[in-house]
Phi, psi and omega in degrees: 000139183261177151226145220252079192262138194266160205255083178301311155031085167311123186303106175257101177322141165321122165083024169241130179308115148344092198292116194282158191264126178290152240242122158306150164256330176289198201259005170108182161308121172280150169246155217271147188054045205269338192275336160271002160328321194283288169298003176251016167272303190310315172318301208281331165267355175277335184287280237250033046012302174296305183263020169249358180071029177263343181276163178269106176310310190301318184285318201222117190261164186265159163310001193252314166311299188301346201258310189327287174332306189267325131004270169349286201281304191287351167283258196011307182108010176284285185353263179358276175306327198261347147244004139302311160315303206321295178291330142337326178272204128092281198299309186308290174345308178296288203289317175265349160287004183279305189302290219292302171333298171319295184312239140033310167300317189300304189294326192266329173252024151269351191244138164273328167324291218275272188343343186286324192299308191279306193300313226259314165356269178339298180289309149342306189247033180278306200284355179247109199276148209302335194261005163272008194237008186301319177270330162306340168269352139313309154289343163307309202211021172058164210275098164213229196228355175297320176285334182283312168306310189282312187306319186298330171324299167314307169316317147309270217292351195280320184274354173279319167318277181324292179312329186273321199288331219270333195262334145273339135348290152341324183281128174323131193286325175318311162329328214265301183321316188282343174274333166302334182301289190282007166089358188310155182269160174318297188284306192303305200306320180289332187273308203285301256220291199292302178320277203277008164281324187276317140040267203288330151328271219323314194288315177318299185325280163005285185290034159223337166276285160359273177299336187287294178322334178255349169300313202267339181303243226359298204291297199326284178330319216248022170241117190043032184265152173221023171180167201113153184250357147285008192277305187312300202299308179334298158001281176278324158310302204269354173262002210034055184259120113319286197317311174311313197294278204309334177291339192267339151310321168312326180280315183286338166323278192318332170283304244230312194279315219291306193279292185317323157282344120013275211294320161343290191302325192308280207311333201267333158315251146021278175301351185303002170254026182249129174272129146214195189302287172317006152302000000 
């Protein structure tokens, strides 16, 4: 019996070179948890900083002091309440600047009314910083947790705006022809056309609104406040406690990294069919 062995070998015509396989460009396989490399480095030069005695303890306590710490506060029942307000303040803001964001992106890049109405508005208090606007929303709506809420709100909805007006603003007008070809109705054009062209504007918005939302708490908290966990760290500023202060940075890190991988795992679900760099 004979056997036949076949040759796969690609055929390169007489006096032509061998095509070398191009070097990828893109940036590879994402690797799981790759985002938290950067803060478990940092954790690891602040410990080994710490246990060489270059830090000042009083100033900068080592990590091990901060767990100690929040340990504490949270068997106590401190903790515990002060980031249940946080999040309740945090969580209200967040929703109605999200819906107000939306609404308001929507009246404005479908309509010229409303952009005439909307858009300049917008951009107006955009130029106007938002934590300059506190003792007036003070004389406005009283020192009470009703002011705190609405400044995050603001805080929120401007980058959800902008990002959503600019991502629908974007979509190819050609898009716009072919559902006139074909006849689409006002609701088919916003569900089939207007939704996933704004999609990635909107989520970028998000993440930032987001993040926007713990910001401006920081601040918020350490105004007429009696819980919270910028109440605490205020707190702790007037007692020299460091160690307190860093646990409620930590919490807030963790709230802040924590919620943007939220939006993050949402966008790539929601968004999975777009190839890009960040697959």
């Amino acid at each position: 019996m004979t056997t036949t062995t076949l040759d796969t070998a690609p055929v390169v015509a007489a006096g032509e070179r061998p095509r070398k396989r191009r070097r990828g460009l893109a940036p590879g396989r994402r690797l799981p948890a790759a985002r938290l490399t950067g803060p478990l480095l940092l954790l690891a030069l602040w410990a080994a900083a710490s246990a060489a005695g270059r830090l000042d303890p009083a100033a900068v306590p080592a990590p091990w002091t901060v767990v100690e710490t929040g340990a504490h506060l949270w068997t106590d029942g401190t903790l515990t309440t002060d980031v249940l307000t946080s999040l309740r303040r945090a969580g209200s803001g967040f929703a109605i600047g999200l819906t107000a964001g939306v609404l308001l992106a929507l009246a404005s890049g479908l309509t010229r009314t409303g952009e005439a109405l909307i858009d300049g508005t917008v951009n107006l208090n955009r130029a106007i910083p938002t934590l300059g606007l506190i003792p007036l929303f003070i004389l406005w709506l009283g020192i009470g947790e009703t002011f705190k809420i609405a400044i995050i709100a603001i805080v929120v909805y401007i980058p959800i705006y902008l990002n959503t007006h600019a991502a629908l603003s974007g979509i190819d007008n050609r898009f716009v022809e072919l559902a006139e070809v074909q006849g689409l109705s006002k609701l088919r054009f916003i569900r089939e056309i207007v939704v996933p062209g704004a999609l990635p504007g909107f989520f970028v918005g998000l993440r930032l609104g987001v993040t926007g939302s713990w910001l401006g708490l920081v601040v918020l908290e350490q105004i007429n406040a009696t819980s919270g966990l910028g109440y605490m760290m205020f707190q702790a500023q007037n007692y020299g406690q460091s160690d307190v202060i860093l646990v409620g940075l930590v919490v807030y890190g963790i709230f802040g990294l924590v919620s943007d991988s939220t939006v993050r795992l949402i966008e790539r679900r929601v968004l999975s069919w777009r190839r890009t760099l960040s697959n």
